[in-house]
Coordinates of C-alpha atoms and ligand atoms in Angstrom, one line a residue:
M1 CA -17.1 -0.2 -34.4
A2 CA -15.3 -1.1 -31.2
D3 CA -17.3 -2.5 -28.2
K4 CA -18.2 0.2 -25.8
I5 CA -17.1 0.0 -22.2
A6 CA -17.9 2.3 -19.3
V7 CA -15.5 2.8 -16.4
I8 CA -17.0 4.4 -13.3
G9 CA -14.6 6.3 -11.1
C10 CA -11.6 7.9 -12.8
G11 CA -9.0 7.8 -10.0
F12 CA -5.8 5.9 -10.1
V13 CA -7.3 2.5 -11.1
G14 CA -10.1 3.9 -13.3
V15 CA -7.7 6.0 -15.4
S16 CA -5.1 3.3 -15.8
L17 CA -7.7 0.8 -16.9
S18 CA -9.5 3.3 -19.2
V19 CA -6.2 4.2 -21.0
A20 CA -5.3 0.5 -21.5
L21 CA -8.8 -0.3 -22.8
A22 CA -8.8 2.6 -25.2
I23 CA -5.3 1.8 -26.6
S24 CA -6.4 -1.8 -27.0
G25 CA -9.3 -0.7 -29.3
Y26 CA -12.3 -0.4 -27.1
E27 CA -14.5 2.7 -27.0
V28 CA -14.3 3.9 -23.4
L29 CA -16.4 6.3 -21.5
G30 CA -15.1 7.2 -18.1
V31 CA -17.6 8.5 -15.5
E32 CA -16.2 10.8 -12.8
V33 CA -18.2 12.8 -10.3
D34 CA -15.4 15.0 -9.0
A35 CA -15.7 18.2 -11.1
A36 CA -12.1 19.2 -10.7
K37 CA -10.7 15.8 -11.8
L38 CA -13.2 15.6 -14.6
K39 CA -12.1 19.0 -16.0
L40 CA -8.5 17.9 -16.0
L41 CA -9.3 14.6 -17.7
Q42 CA -11.4 16.3 -20.3
N43 CA -8.5 18.7 -21.0
G44 CA -6.2 15.8 -21.6
Q45 CA -4.4 15.8 -18.2
V46 CA -4.0 13.0 -15.7
P47 CA -4.9 14.3 -12.2
F48 CA -2.1 12.4 -10.4
F49 CA 1.4 11.1 -11.1
E50 CA 2.1 7.6 -12.3
H51 CA 5.2 6.7 -14.1
G52 CA 4.6 6.5 -17.9
L53 CA 0.9 7.1 -17.7
G54 CA 1.0 10.6 -19.1
D55 CA 2.3 9.5 -22.5
L56 CA 0.0 6.5 -22.6
F57 CA -2.9 8.8 -21.7
T58 CA -2.0 11.1 -24.6
K59 CA -1.8 8.1 -26.9
A60 CA -5.2 6.9 -25.7
M61 CA -6.8 10.3 -26.3
A62 CA -5.3 10.4 -29.8
T63 CA -7.2 7.2 -30.7
G64 CA -10.5 9.0 -30.3
N65 CA -11.6 6.0 -28.2
L66 CA -11.5 7.7 -24.8
S67 CA -13.7 10.4 -23.3
F68 CA -14.9 11.4 -19.8
S69 CA -18.2 12.6 -18.5
S70 CA -20.2 13.0 -15.2
D71 CA -23.3 12.0 -17.0
Y72 CA -24.3 8.4 -16.3
S73 CA -27.1 8.4 -18.9
K74 CA -24.6 9.1 -21.7
A75 CA -21.8 6.9 -20.4
I76 CA -23.7 3.8 -19.4
A77 CA -26.2 3.6 -22.3
G78 CA -24.8 1.4 -25.0
A79 CA -22.0 -0.1 -22.9
N80 CA -21.9 -3.9 -22.8
I81 CA -19.5 -3.9 -19.9
I82 CA -19.3 -1.5 -16.9
F83 CA -16.2 -1.5 -14.8
A84 CA -16.5 0.1 -11.4
A85 CA -13.3 1.6 -9.9
V86 CA -14.7 4.0 -7.3
G87 CA -13.0 4.4 -4.0
T88 CA -13.8 2.0 -1.1
P89 CA -12.2 3.9 1.9
S90 CA -12.1 2.8 5.5
R91 CA -14.7 4.1 8.0
E92 CA -13.5 5.2 11.5
D93 CA -14.2 1.7 12.8
G94 CA -12.1 0.0 10.1
S95 CA -15.1 -1.3 8.1
V96 CA -15.2 -0.6 4.4
N97 CA -17.4 2.3 3.2
L98 CA -19.3 1.0 0.2
D99 CA -21.5 4.1 -0.2
Y100 CA -19.7 5.2 -3.4
L101 CA -19.9 1.8 -5.0
E102 CA -23.5 1.3 -4.1
A103 CA -24.4 4.8 -5.4
A104 CA -22.6 4.0 -8.6
A105 CA -24.5 0.7 -9.0
R106 CA -27.8 2.4 -8.3
E107 CA -27.1 5.1 -10.9
A108 CA -25.8 2.6 -13.5
S109 CA -28.8 0.3 -13.0
K110 CA -31.1 3.1 -14.3
Y111 CA -29.4 3.5 -17.6
C112 CA -27.6 0.2 -18.3
E113 CA -28.5 -2.0 -21.3
P114 CA -30.3 -5.3 -20.8
E115 CA -27.8 -8.1 -20.0
A116 CA -25.0 -5.7 -19.5
I117 CA -22.1 -7.0 -17.3
W118 CA -21.2 -5.1 -14.1
V119 CA -17.5 -5.7 -13.1
T120 CA -16.4 -4.6 -9.6
R121 CA -12.7 -3.6 -10.0
S122 CA -12.7 -1.8 -6.6
T123 CA -11.4 -3.7 -3.6
V124 CA -14.4 -4.8 -1.6
P125 CA -15.2 -7.1 1.4
V126 CA -16.5 -10.5 0.6
G127 CA -20.3 -10.4 0.2
T128 CA -20.4 -7.0 -1.7
G129 CA -21.2 -8.6 -5.1
R130 CA -24.2 -10.2 -3.6
K131 CA -25.5 -6.8 -2.3
L132 CA -24.9 -5.2 -5.7
S133 CA -26.8 -8.0 -7.4
L134 CA -29.8 -7.0 -5.3
I135 CA -29.6 -3.5 -6.7
F136 CA -29.6 -4.8 -10.3
A137 CA -32.3 -7.3 -9.5
Q138 CA -34.7 -4.4 -8.8
T139 CA -34.6 -3.8 -12.6
D140 CA -35.6 -6.4 -15.2
K141 CA -32.4 -6.1 -17.1
K142 CA -30.7 -9.3 -16.0
V143 CA -27.3 -7.7 -15.3
A144 CA -24.6 -10.1 -14.5
V145 CA -22.3 -9.1 -11.6
V146 CA -18.7 -10.1 -11.8
S147 CA -15.8 -9.5 -9.4
S148 CA -12.5 -8.9 -11.1
P149 CA -10.1 -7.4 -8.6
E150 CA -7.4 -5.0 -9.7
F151 CA -3.9 -6.1 -8.7
L152 CA -1.8 -3.2 -10.1
A153 CA 0.7 -1.5 -7.8
E154 CA 1.3 2.3 -7.9
G155 CA 4.7 3.0 -9.4
S156 CA 4.4 0.1 -11.9
A157 CA 0.7 0.5 -12.7
M158 CA 0.9 0.4 -16.5
R159 CA 3.3 -2.5 -16.6
N160 CA 1.0 -4.4 -14.3
T161 CA -2.0 -3.5 -16.5
F162 CA -0.4 -4.7 -19.8
F163 CA 1.5 -7.6 -18.2
P164 CA -0.7 -8.9 -15.3
D165 CA 0.4 -11.9 -13.3
R166 CA -3.2 -13.2 -13.1
I167 CA -6.6 -12.4 -14.4
I168 CA -9.5 -13.3 -12.1
A169 CA -13.2 -13.1 -12.7
G170 CA -15.7 -14.4 -10.2
S171 CA -19.4 -14.6 -10.9
D172 CA -22.5 -16.7 -10.8
S173 CA -22.4 -16.4 -14.6
P174 CA -19.3 -18.1 -15.9
E175 CA -20.3 -16.8 -19.4
A176 CA -20.1 -13.2 -18.1
A177 CA -16.8 -13.9 -16.3
R178 CA -15.3 -15.3 -19.5
K179 CA -16.4 -12.1 -21.4
V180 CA -14.6 -10.0 -18.8
I181 CA -11.5 -12.2 -19.1
A182 CA -11.6 -11.7 -22.9
V183 CA -11.5 -7.9 -22.4
L184 CA -8.6 -8.2 -20.0
R185 CA -6.8 -10.5 -22.4
A186 CA -7.2 -7.9 -25.1
I187 CA -5.2 -5.5 -22.9
E188 CA -2.6 -8.2 -22.5
D189 CA -2.4 -8.8 -26.2
Q190 CA -1.8 -5.0 -26.6
G191 CA 1.1 -5.4 -24.2
Q192 CA 2.6 -8.1 -26.3
R193 CA 2.2 -5.9 -29.4
F194 CA 4.2 -3.2 -27.6
A195 CA 6.9 -5.8 -27.0
G196 CA 6.8 -6.7 -30.7
D197 CA 6.5 -3.4 -32.6
D198 CA 6.5 -0.5 -30.2
L199 CA 9.7 -1.0 -28.2
A200 CA 9.8 2.6 -26.9
T201 CA 6.4 2.1 -25.1
Y202 CA 7.4 -1.4 -24.1
A203 CA 10.6 -0.1 -22.5
S204 CA 8.8 2.8 -20.8
L205 CA 6.7 0.2 -18.9
Y206 CA 9.9 -1.0 -17.3
S207 CA 11.6 2.3 -16.4
G208 CA 10.9 4.5 -13.5
A209 CA 10.8 3.5 -9.8
K210 CA 12.7 0.4 -8.7
T211 CA 10.1 -2.1 -7.7
T212 CA 11.8 -5.5 -7.5
S213 CA 13.2 -7.1 -4.4
S214 CA 16.7 -6.8 -5.9
G215 CA 16.0 -3.1 -6.6
I216 CA 16.7 -3.7 -10.3
N217 CA 14.2 -2.9 -13.0
A218 CA 15.7 -4.6 -16.0
I219 CA 13.8 -4.6 -19.3
P220 CA 13.2 -8.2 -20.3
T221 CA 14.3 -9.0 -23.8
L222 CA 11.6 -10.0 -26.2
A223 CA 12.5 -13.7 -25.6
Q224 CA 12.0 -13.1 -21.9
A225 CA 8.8 -11.1 -22.3
P226 CA 6.5 -11.9 -19.4
A227 CA 4.5 -15.1 -19.8
R228 CA 0.7 -14.8 -20.3
A229 CA -1.2 -14.3 -17.1
A230 CA -2.8 -17.2 -15.4
E231 CA -6.6 -17.0 -15.4
L232 CA -9.3 -18.1 -13.0
V233 CA -13.0 -18.2 -13.6
I234 CA -14.4 -18.7 -10.2
G235 CA -17.2 -17.9 -7.8
L236 CA -18.1 -14.3 -6.8
E237 CA -17.2 -14.6 -3.2
S238 CA -13.9 -16.3 -3.9
A239 CA -12.8 -13.5 -6.3
E240 CA -13.6 -10.8 -3.7
L241 CA -11.7 -12.6 -1.0
I242 CA -8.6 -13.2 -3.1
K243 CA -7.9 -9.5 -3.3
V244 CA -8.1 -8.6 0.4
S245 CA -6.4 -11.8 1.5
S246 CA -3.5 -11.1 -1.0
N247 CA -2.9 -7.6 0.3
S248 CA -3.2 -8.8 3.9
F249 CA -0.6 -11.5 3.2
L250 CA 1.8 -9.0 1.6
A251 CA 1.4 -6.7 4.6
M252 CA 2.1 -9.7 6.8
K253 CA 5.3 -10.5 4.9
I254 CA 6.6 -7.0 5.4
S255 CA 5.7 -7.0 9.1
F256 CA 7.3 -10.5 9.5
A257 CA 10.5 -9.1 7.9
N258 CA 10.4 -6.2 10.4
M259 CA 9.9 -8.6 13.3
V260 CA 12.9 -10.7 12.2
A261 CA 14.8 -7.4 11.7
R262 CA 14.5 -6.7 15.4
V263 CA 16.1 -10.0 16.3
C264 CA 18.9 -9.3 13.8
A265 CA 19.7 -5.9 15.3
A266 CA 19.7 -7.4 18.8
S267 CA 21.8 -10.5 18.0
G268 CA 24.3 -9.2 15.4
A269 CA 22.8 -10.9 12.4
D270 CA 22.4 -8.9 9.1
V271 CA 18.7 -8.8 8.1
T272 CA 19.6 -8.6 4.4
E273 CA 21.5 -11.8 4.6
V274 CA 18.7 -13.4 6.6
M275 CA 16.0 -12.3 4.1
D276 CA 18.1 -13.4 1.1
G277 CA 18.4 -16.8 2.8
I278 CA 14.7 -17.1 3.6
G279 CA 13.7 -15.8 0.1
L280 CA 15.7 -18.6 -1.6
D281 CA 13.0 -21.0 -0.4
K282 CA 10.7 -21.1 -3.4
R283 CA 7.7 -21.7 -1.0
I284 CA 8.4 -18.3 0.5
G285 CA 10.0 -16.1 -2.2
R286 CA 12.1 -12.9 -1.7
D287 CA 9.4 -10.3 -2.7
Y288 CA 8.0 -8.2 0.1
L289 CA 10.5 -9.4 2.7
Y290 CA 11.4 -5.8 3.0
P291 CA 12.4 -4.7 6.4
G292 CA 12.1 -0.9 6.8
L293 CA 9.7 1.7 7.9
G294 CA 6.7 -0.5 7.2
W295 CA 3.7 -0.4 4.9
G296 CA 1.3 2.4 4.1
G297 CA -0.5 3.9 1.1
G298 CA -4.0 4.0 -0.2
C299 CA -4.5 0.2 -0.1
F300 CA -2.7 -1.9 2.6
P301 CA -3.9 0.0 5.7
K302 CA -7.5 0.1 4.5
D303 CA -7.5 -3.5 3.2
V304 CA -5.9 -4.9 6.3
A305 CA -8.4 -2.9 8.5
G306 CA -11.3 -4.2 6.2
F307 CA -10.0 -7.8 6.4
I308 CA -9.9 -7.6 10.3
D309 CA -13.5 -6.2 10.2
T310 CA -14.6 -9.1 8.0
L311 CA -12.9 -11.6 10.2
A312 CA -14.5 -10.1 13.3
S313 CA -17.9 -10.0 11.7
W314 CA -17.8 -13.7 11.1
G315 CA -16.6 -14.4 14.6
I316 CA -13.1 -15.4 13.4
E317 CA -10.0 -14.6 15.4
T318 CA -8.2 -11.4 14.4
E319 CA -5.0 -11.9 16.4
L320 CA -2.7 -12.6 13.4
M321 CA -3.8 -9.5 11.4
D322 CA -3.9 -7.4 14.6
G323 CA -0.3 -8.3 15.2
V324 CA 0.6 -7.4 11.6
R325 CA -0.8 -4.0 12.2
Q326 CA 0.8 -3.6 15.6
I327 CA 4.3 -4.4 14.2
N328 CA 3.8 -1.8 11.5
A329 CA 2.8 0.9 14.0
A330 CA 5.8 0.0 16.2
Q331 CA 8.3 0.6 13.3
I332 CA 7.7 4.3 13.8
D333 CA 8.7 4.0 17.5
Y334 CA 11.6 1.8 16.6
V335 CA 13.0 4.4 14.1
K336 CA 12.4 7.1 16.8
S337 CA 14.5 5.1 19.2
L338 CA 17.3 4.8 16.7
A339 CA 17.1 8.6 16.3
T340 CA 17.4 9.0 20.1
Q341 CA 20.4 6.8 20.1
L342 CA 22.2 8.8 17.4
L343 CA 21.3 12.1 19.0
G344 CA 22.7 11.3 22.4
G345 CA 19.5 10.5 24.1
V346 CA 17.6 13.7 23.5
L347 CA 15.2 14.5 20.6
T348 CA 13.8 17.9 21.9
D349 CA 14.7 20.8 19.6
K350 CA 16.8 18.5 17.3
K351 CA 16.6 19.4 13.6
I352 CA 15.6 16.3 11.7
T353 CA 15.0 16.1 7.9
V354 CA 12.8 13.2 6.7
L355 CA 13.8 12.3 3.2
G356 CA 10.7 11.3 1.2
A357 CA 7.0 11.8 1.9
S358 CA 5.2 9.5 -0.6
F359 CA 4.4 6.0 0.7
K360 CA 6.8 4.5 -1.8
P361 CA 9.0 6.0 -4.6
G362 CA 7.5 6.5 -8.1
T363 CA 4.2 7.9 -6.9
D364 CA 2.9 11.2 -5.4
D365 CA 0.5 9.2 -3.2
V366 CA 1.0 10.2 0.5
R367 CA -2.2 8.5 1.9
Q368 CA -1.2 6.8 5.2
S369 CA 2.4 7.1 4.3
Q370 CA 4.7 5.9 7.0
S371 CA 7.1 8.7 6.1
V372 CA 4.5 11.3 7.0
I373 CA 3.5 9.4 10.1
L374 CA 7.1 9.3 11.2
A375 CA 7.5 13.0 10.6
I376 CA 4.5 13.7 12.8
A377 CA 5.7 11.4 15.5
L378 CA 9.1 13.2 15.6
A379 CA 7.4 16.6 15.7
R380 CA 5.3 15.4 18.6
A381 CA 8.5 14.4 20.3
G382 CA 9.7 18.0 20.2
C383 CA 11.9 17.8 17.1
A384 CA 12.1 20.6 14.5
V385 CA 11.0 18.5 11.5
T386 CA 11.5 19.2 7.8
I387 CA 10.1 16.7 5.2
T388 CA 11.2 16.7 1.6
D389 CA 10.0 14.9 -1.5
P390 CA 10.8 15.3 -5.2
L391 CA 7.2 14.8 -6.3
A392 CA 4.7 14.5 -3.5
D393 CA 3.3 17.3 -1.3
P394 CA 2.4 15.9 2.1
T395 CA 0.9 19.2 3.5
A396 CA -2.8 18.0 3.2
E397 CA -2.1 14.6 4.6
I398 CA -0.2 16.1 7.6
A399 CA -3.2 18.4 8.2
R400 CA -5.6 15.5 8.0
L401 CA -3.6 13.3 10.4
T402 CA -3.1 16.1 12.9
A403 CA -6.6 17.6 12.7
E404 CA -7.8 16.2 16.0
M405 CA -4.5 17.0 17.8
P406 CA -2.7 19.8 16.2
L407 CA 1.1 20.0 16.3
A408 CA 2.8 22.4 18.7
A409 CA 5.3 23.4 15.9
P410 CA 4.4 22.8 12.2
I411 CA 6.3 20.4 10.0
N412 CA 8.2 22.3 7.3
F413 CA 7.7 20.9 3.8
Q414 CA 10.6 21.7 1.5
K415 CA 10.8 20.3 -2.0
D416 CA 14.4 21.2 -2.6
L417 CA 16.8 18.7 -1.1
E418 CA 19.7 21.0 -0.3
T419 CA 17.4 23.6 1.4
A420 CA 15.7 20.8 3.3
V421 CA 18.8 19.3 4.8
Q422 CA 20.5 22.6 5.7
G423 CA 21.6 22.6 9.3
A424 CA 20.0 19.2 10.2
D425 CA 21.2 17.2 13.1
L426 CA 19.9 14.0 11.6
L427 CA 18.6 12.7 8.2
I428 CA 16.2 9.8 7.9
L429 CA 15.7 8.1 4.6
A430 CA 12.0 7.3 4.8
T431 CA 11.1 6.8 1.1
E432 CA 13.7 5.3 -1.1
W433 CA 13.6 7.7 -4.0
P434 CA 16.7 7.2 -6.2
E435 CA 17.4 10.9 -5.8
Y436 CA 18.1 10.3 -2.1
V437 CA 19.6 6.8 -2.3
N438 CA 22.1 8.1 -4.9
A439 CA 22.7 11.5 -3.3
D440 CA 26.1 13.0 -2.9
F441 CA 26.4 12.4 0.8
A442 CA 29.8 14.0 1.1
K443 CA 28.5 17.2 -0.4
I444 CA 25.3 17.1 1.7
G445 CA 27.4 16.4 4.8
A446 CA 29.1 19.9 4.5
I447 CA 25.8 21.7 5.1
L448 CA 24.5 19.5 8.0
S449 CA 24.9 20.4 11.6
Q450 CA 25.8 16.8 12.4
K451 CA 26.5 14.0 10.0
N452 CA 23.9 11.5 11.3
I453 CA 21.6 9.4 9.1
I454 CA 19.1 6.6 9.6
D455 CA 18.5 4.5 6.5
A456 CA 15.0 3.3 7.3
R457 CA 14.8 1.5 4.0
N458 CA 18.2 -0.2 3.9
K459 CA 19.0 1.2 0.5
I460 CA 22.0 3.5 0.8
P461 CA 25.4 1.7 0.5
T462 CA 26.9 2.0 4.0
G463 CA 30.4 2.3 2.5
K464 CA 29.4 5.6 1.0
L465 CA 28.2 6.9 4.4
E466 CA 31.3 5.7 6.1
A467 CA 33.6 7.3 3.5
A468 CA 31.7 10.6 4.0
G469 CA 32.1 10.4 7.8
Y470 CA 28.5 9.8 8.9
K471 CA 27.3 8.1 12.0
Y472 CA 24.5 5.8 10.7
K473 CA 21.8 3.3 11.7
T474 CA 20.1 0.8 9.4
I475 CA 17.1 -1.5 10.0
G476 CA 17.9 -4.9 11.4
G477 CA 21.7 -4.5 11.4
A478 CA 21.9 -4.4 7.6
K479 CA 25.7 -4.0 7.1
S480 CA 26.3 -3.0 3.4
N481 CA 23.2 -2.3 1.4
E482 CA 25.3 -2.8 -1.8
Ligands
LIG501 N1 -4.6 2.7 -6.1 C1 -4.2 1.4 -6.1 O1 -3.0 1.1 -6.2 C2 -5.2 0.3 -6.2 C3 -4.8 -1.0 -6.6 C4 -5.7 -2.0 -6.6 C5 -7.0 -1.8 -6.2 N2 -7.4 -0.5 -5.8 C6 -8.8 -0.3 -5.4 O2 -9.5 0.3 -6.5 C7 -10.4 1.2 -6.0 C8 -10.2 2.6 -6.5 O3 -8.9 3.0 -6.0 P1 -8.2 4.4 -6.5 O4 -6.8 4.4 -5.9 O5 -8.3 4.4 -8.0 O6 -9.1 5.4 -5.8 P2 -9.2 7.0 -6.2 O7 -9.7 7.6 -4.9 O8 -8.0 7.5 -6.8 O9 -10.4 7.1 -7.3 C9 -11.7 6.8 -7.1 C10 -12.5 7.7 -8.0 O10 -13.9 7.4 -7.9 C11 -14.7 8.6 -8.0 N3 -16.0 8.3 -7.6 C12 -16.5 8.1 -6.3 N4 -17.8 7.9 -6.4 C13 -18.2 7.9 -7.7 C14 -19.4 7.7 -8.4 N5 -20.5 7.4 -7.7 N6 -19.5 7.8 -9.7 C15 -18.3 8.1 -10.4 N7 -17.1 8.3 -9.8 C16 -17.1 8.2 -8.5 C17 -13.9 9.6 -7.1 O11 -14.2 10.9 -7.4 C18 -12.4 9.2 -7.5 O12 -11.9 10.0 -8.5 C19 -10.4 1.1 -4.5 O13 -11.3 0.2 -4.1 C20 -9.0 0.6 -4.2 O14 -8.9 -0.1 -3.0 C21 -6.5 0.5 -5.8

């Protein structure tokens, strides 16, 4: 019989991991406390959208290895390894709320087997593993606590799960860390098996949203199949710190690109040419040098805030990360100023359609999406704003972000593109969904009030816009976007 593994928290990370584990041959019991989510999972449905996950979920359920429950006593008993993937959201002050994780550890400690291994997959501030160890130390079960951060990105989650770049396990017990690495390697082995004998699944991991810096998502041939992940068996604190530092660094790269973009726009340089040139330096690399509307989503904003909180709590200067955050917030004002320029100096009563609501294409996740934040800023400036998205519904996030200061006029959410753009004075590409990047701008132009567009992601070939008679702005003076 397969080893039994429990996964606590069946949200984005927990479901992706559970599915991969079950397909790789483990018996997996997912623990979820949200009754609505649990019901969907038990009925064989994924409660959120992630490219390719639906089919893999069906495959995993068909193995008979995967089930879900809210009952810790059933799920945890008999499991040698317990992965925790519960949410670790920001508190108002930017610090990380560990209540869910600590509650999960307390509950698990009651039912877990002696010498079980607890693996924190959630993103946590450094020092969390030590606190969790104290919870398990109150039992006599000698549970080893391991930190093995999750590095998947939404939109390419299953590819990242089966073909990870790195596998990290940090613990006081190198033996427990190695056992965790062995499980994650088994998932990687399954990815290689897809590449060898299940080409349809292998190819499906590479389709979907464009996620590379060049915008191309080519399927590597078998000879080019991704190399095995590098692995690190390290200390608990080091593993915890790698995850938050990595996300803070990536946010910093994006904000850096946005800072340089301002100089480009002012000086006549083309930011794409500049980023291509910088990215050729192997020490820097091209990835995440994306000028645009800035970073958002369920991870970067909270991880950067959490990192700043950690720095401050150790008395370490926070200026660098404060600046990264300020540049990101300022991108909204920058795009608003481009809108003002295109609309003759006045925003009041102008009809603006924001194209895209999710924080990036390929996901329905709208948490802290810059597209939604931009729509709200435009509505506050007196514009009549419509927001459209092929998949995500931003209504609840708009309500959450405007709860304290309601909008004078509501933002109209319209899924259908043609209806959404009807009569608009300005379009803003906020999320680079292929549907928008490749839209027929000549046809759309016929139903606009004015042919104005801001490409806030530098993705639409400007030649297409020129041919269709648009006045347009890009970020950082990008000239072609070919
Ligand atoms: N989403 C990503 O792209 C991503 C990537 C890497 C790391 N992470 C990290 O992984 C963690 C989870 O992220 P997510 O996006 O999957 O969050 P999520 O909100 O989608 O899922 C968390 C789930 O945990 C459940 N939960 C909360 N308390 C519980 C408990 N005591 N017992 C059982 N279930 C419980 C919630 O109901 C929810 O379904 C976070 O720390 C996040 O920062 C997320």
